[in-house]
GROMACS .gro file of C-alpha atoms in nm:
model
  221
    1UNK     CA    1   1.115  -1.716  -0.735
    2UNK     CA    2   0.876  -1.735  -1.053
    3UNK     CA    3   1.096  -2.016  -1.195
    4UNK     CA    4   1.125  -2.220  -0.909
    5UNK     CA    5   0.773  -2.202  -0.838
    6UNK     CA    6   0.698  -2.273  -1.170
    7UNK     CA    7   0.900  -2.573  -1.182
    8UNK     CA    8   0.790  -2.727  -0.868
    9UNK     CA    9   0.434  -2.730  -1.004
   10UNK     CA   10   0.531  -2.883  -1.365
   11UNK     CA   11   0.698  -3.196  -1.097
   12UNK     CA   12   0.416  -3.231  -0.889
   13UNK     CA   13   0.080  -3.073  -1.081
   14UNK     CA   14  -0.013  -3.466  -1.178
   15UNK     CA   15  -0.049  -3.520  -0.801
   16UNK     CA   16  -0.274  -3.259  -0.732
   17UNK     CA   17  -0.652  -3.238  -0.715
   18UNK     CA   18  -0.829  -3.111  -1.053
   19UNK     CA   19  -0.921  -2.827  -0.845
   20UNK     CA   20  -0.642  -2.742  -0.656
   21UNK     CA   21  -0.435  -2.786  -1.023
   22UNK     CA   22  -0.633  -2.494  -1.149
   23UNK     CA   23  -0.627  -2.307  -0.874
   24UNK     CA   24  -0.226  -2.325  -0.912
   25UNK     CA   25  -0.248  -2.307  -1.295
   26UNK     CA   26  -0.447  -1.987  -1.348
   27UNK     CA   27  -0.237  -1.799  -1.056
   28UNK     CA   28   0.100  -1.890  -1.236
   29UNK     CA   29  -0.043  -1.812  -1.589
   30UNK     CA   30  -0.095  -1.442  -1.453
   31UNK     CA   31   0.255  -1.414  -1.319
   32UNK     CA   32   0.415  -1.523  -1.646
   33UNK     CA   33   0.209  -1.313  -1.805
   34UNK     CA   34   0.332  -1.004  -1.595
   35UNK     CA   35   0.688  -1.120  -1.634
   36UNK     CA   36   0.637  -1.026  -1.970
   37UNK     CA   37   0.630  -0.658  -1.904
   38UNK     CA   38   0.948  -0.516  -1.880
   39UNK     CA   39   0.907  -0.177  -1.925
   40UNK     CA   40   0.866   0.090  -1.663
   41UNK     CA   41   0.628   0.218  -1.935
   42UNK     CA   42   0.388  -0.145  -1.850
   43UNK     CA   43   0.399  -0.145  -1.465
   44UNK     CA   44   0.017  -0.028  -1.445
   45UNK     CA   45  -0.031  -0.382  -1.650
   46UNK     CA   46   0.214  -0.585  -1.455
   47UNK     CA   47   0.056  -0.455  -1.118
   48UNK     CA   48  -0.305  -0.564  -1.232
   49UNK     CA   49  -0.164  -0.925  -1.407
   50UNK     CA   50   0.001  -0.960  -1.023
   51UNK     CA   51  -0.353  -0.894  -0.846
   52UNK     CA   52  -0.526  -1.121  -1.048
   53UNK     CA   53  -0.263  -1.421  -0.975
   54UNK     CA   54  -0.344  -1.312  -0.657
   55UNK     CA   55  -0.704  -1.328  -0.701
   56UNK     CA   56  -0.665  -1.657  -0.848
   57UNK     CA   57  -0.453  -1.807  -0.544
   58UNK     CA   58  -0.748  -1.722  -0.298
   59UNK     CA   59  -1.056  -1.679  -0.453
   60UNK     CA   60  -1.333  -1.899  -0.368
   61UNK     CA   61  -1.725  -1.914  -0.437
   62UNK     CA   62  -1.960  -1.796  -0.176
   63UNK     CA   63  -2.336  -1.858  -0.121
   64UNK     CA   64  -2.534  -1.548  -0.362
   65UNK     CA   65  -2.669  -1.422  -0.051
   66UNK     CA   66  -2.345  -1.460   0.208
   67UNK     CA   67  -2.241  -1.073   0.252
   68UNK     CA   68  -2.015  -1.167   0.575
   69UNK     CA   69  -1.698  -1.250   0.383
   70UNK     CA   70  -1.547  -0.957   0.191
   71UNK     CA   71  -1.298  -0.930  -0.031
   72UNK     CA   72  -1.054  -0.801   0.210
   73UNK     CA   73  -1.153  -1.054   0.496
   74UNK     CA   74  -1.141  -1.287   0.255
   75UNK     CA   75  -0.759  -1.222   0.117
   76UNK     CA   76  -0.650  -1.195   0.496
   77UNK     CA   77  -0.757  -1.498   0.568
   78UNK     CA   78  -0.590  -1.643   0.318
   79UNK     CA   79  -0.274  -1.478   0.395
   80UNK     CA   80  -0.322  -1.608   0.745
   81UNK     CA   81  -0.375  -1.961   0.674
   82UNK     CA   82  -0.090  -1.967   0.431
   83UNK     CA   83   0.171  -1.838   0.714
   84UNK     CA   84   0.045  -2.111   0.916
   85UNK     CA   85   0.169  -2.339   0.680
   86UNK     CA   86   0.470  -2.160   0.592
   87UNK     CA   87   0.750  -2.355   0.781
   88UNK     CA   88   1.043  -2.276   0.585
   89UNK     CA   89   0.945  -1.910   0.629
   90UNK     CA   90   0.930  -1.805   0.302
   91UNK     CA   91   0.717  -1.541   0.340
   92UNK     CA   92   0.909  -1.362   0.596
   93UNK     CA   93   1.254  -1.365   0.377
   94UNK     CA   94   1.013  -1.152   0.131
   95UNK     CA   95   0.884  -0.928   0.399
   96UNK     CA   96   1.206  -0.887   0.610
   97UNK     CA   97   1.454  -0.903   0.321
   98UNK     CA   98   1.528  -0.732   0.043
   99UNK     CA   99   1.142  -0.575   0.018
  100UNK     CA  100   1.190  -0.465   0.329
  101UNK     CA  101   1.275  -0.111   0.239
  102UNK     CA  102   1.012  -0.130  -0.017
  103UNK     CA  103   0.753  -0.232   0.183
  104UNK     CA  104   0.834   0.044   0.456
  105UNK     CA  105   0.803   0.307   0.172
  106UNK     CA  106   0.394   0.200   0.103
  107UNK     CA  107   0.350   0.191   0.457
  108UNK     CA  108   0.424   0.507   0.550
  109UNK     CA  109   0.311   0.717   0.180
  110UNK     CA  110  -0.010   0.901   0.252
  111UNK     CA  111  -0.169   0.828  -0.072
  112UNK     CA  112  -0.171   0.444   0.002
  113UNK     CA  113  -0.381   0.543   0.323
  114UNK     CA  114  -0.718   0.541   0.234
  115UNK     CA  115  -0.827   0.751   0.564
  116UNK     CA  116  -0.621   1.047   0.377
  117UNK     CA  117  -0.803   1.007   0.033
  118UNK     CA  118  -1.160   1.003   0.290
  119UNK     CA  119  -0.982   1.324   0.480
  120UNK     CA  120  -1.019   1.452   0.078
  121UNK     CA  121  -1.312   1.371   0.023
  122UNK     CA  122  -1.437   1.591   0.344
  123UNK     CA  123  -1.517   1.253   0.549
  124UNK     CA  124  -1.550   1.429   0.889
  125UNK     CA  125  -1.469   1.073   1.086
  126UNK     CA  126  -1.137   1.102   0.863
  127UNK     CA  127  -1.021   1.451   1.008
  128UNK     CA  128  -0.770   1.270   1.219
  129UNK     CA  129  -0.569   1.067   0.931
  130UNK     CA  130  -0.245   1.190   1.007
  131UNK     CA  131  -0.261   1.041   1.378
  132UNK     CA  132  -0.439   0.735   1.220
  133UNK     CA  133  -0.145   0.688   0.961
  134UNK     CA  134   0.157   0.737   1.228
  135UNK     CA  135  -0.036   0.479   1.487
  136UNK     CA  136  -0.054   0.210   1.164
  137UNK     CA  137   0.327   0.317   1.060
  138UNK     CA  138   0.418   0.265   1.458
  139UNK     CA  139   0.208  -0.095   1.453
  140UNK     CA  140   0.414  -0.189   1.137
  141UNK     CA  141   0.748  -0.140   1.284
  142UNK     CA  142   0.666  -0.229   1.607
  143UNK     CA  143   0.578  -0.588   1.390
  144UNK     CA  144   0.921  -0.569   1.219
  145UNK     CA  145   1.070  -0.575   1.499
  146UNK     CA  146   0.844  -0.922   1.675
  147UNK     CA  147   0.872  -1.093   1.338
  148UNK     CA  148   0.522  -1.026   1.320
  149UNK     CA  149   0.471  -1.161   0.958
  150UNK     CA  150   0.079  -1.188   0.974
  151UNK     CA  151   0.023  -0.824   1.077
  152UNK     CA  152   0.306  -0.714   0.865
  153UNK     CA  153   0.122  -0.847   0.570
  154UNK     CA  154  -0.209  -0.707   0.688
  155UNK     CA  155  -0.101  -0.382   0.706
  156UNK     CA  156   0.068  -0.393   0.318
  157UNK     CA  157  -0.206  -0.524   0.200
  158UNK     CA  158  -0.439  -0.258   0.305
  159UNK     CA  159  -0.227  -0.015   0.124
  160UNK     CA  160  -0.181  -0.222  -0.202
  161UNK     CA  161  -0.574  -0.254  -0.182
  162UNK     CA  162  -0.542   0.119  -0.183
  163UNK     CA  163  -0.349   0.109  -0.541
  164UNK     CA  164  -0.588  -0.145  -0.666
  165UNK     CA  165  -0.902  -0.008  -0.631
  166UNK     CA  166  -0.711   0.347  -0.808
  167UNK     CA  167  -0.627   0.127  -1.100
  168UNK     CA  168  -0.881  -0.079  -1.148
  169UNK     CA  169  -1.208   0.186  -1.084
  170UNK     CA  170  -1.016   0.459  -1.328
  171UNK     CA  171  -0.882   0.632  -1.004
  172UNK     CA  172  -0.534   0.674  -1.158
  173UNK     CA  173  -0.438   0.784  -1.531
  174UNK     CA  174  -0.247   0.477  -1.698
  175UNK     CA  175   0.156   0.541  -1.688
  176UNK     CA  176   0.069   0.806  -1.466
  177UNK     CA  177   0.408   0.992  -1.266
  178UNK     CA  178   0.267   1.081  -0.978
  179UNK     CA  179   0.253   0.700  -0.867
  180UNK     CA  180   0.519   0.543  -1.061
  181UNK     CA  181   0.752   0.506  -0.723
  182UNK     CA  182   0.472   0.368  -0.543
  183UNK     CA  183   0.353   0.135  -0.820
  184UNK     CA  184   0.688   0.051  -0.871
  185UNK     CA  185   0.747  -0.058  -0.503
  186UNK     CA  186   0.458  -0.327  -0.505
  187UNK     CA  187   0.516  -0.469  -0.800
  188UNK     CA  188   0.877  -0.577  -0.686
  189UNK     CA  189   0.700  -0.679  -0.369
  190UNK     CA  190   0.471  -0.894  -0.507
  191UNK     CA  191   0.657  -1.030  -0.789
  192UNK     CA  192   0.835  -1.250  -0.477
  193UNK     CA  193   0.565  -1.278  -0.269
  194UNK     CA  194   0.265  -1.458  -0.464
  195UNK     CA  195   0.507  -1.698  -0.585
  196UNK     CA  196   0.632  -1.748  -0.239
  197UNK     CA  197   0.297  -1.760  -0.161
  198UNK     CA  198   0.198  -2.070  -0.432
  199UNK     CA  199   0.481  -2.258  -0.345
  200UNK     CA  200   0.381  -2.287  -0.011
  201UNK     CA  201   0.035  -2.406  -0.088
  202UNK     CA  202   0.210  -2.679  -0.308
  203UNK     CA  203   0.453  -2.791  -0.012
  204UNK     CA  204   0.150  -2.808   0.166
  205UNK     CA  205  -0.046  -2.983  -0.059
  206UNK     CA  206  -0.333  -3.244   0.113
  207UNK     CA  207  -0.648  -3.388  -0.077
  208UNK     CA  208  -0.861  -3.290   0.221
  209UNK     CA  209  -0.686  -2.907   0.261
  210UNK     CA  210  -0.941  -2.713   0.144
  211UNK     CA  211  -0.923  -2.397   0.002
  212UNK     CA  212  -1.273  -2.315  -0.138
  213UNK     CA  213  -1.418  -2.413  -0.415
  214UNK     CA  214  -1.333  -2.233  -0.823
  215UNK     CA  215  -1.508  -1.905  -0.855
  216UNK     CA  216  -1.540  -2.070  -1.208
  217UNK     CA  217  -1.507  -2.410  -1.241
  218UNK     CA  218  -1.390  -2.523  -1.579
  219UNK     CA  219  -1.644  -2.714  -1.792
  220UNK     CA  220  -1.564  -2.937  -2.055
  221UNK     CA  221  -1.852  -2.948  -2.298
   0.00000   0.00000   0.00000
């Protein structure tokens, strides 16, 4: 899916906003930057080279003092809008095809639920993450089932958030084994899906689409 995607925006990137161009541009340098790890020794790397394409797809600047958006609200909405636009279903071959097994696997593993690391952690309102975790693994195959893509991808995403913040805030020992299944799972995952995820933005493409403006605009001096 990398090439393709890749290929479509070396056709088309000339017709594209500066803005949206960079947008595009930053999010694919990531991904062939984690294509370059190969080794199951690298997946920690190629995991946090795949969030940041991801990062790059929907990140937008906010107002200093705007606190109502978070991150997560902020990726789900993006996820939303970009199934809206998905007419060739792209997305949903990704999340009801081959990754579907994978995907099933992080949804129902306990240490991609945060409530169970709060149970841990003695968070009395968390004493009931086992019941929690079964009613989210229920919602997610109850999804599978309605072609639910939206919620599908809500639910993944709060457990990939889950290995993200481990990795990135020194939560997890680098090439650790006690995650390398888990790890391994969403990087396969995503490998398809933020491509997917690009190339419908670039199907989509419209001068008046907006999608936020550059965390960090570039600025030629």
């Amino acid at each position: 899916m990398l090439t393709k995607t890749n290929e479509y925006y070396q056709e088309r990137k000339l017709s594209f906003d500066e803005t949206f161009r960079t947008r595009i541009h930053r999010s694919l340098s990531w991904l062939r930057k984690a294509d370059t790890f190969t080794e199951e020794s690298d997946l920690d790397m190629k995991f946090i080279c795949l969030w940041i394409a991801f990062n790059a797809a929907y990140g937008k600047s906010l107002p200093a003092l705007d606190h109502s958006c978070s991150e997560k609200y902020a990726f789900k909405s993006f996820i939303e809008k970009i199934i809206s636009l998905d007419s060739v279903n792209l997305l949903a071959s990704v999340v009801c095809g081959k990754y579907a097994m994978r995907i099933s696997f992080l949804v129902e593993n306990k240490f991609t639920f945060q409530k169970y690391w709060d149970f841990t952690k003695g968070v009395e309102e968390a004493s009931d993450w086992k019941r929690s975790l079964s009613a989210s693994v229920k919602k997610y195959n109850d999804c599978r089932i309605s072609m639910d893509v939206s919620t599908i991808l809500s639910i993944v995403f709060d457990r990939l958030y889950v290995l993200r913040n481990q990795l990135m805030h020194g939560g997890s020992s680098c090439g650790s084994k006690l995650n390398r299944e888990t790890i391994d799972d969403a990087v396969g995952f995503l490998s398809d899906l933020i491509p997917s995820m690009l190339l419908v933005m670039m199907m989509n493409y419209k001068k008046d689409h907006d999608w936020g403006q550059l965390f960090y605009v570039p600025v030629k001096e």
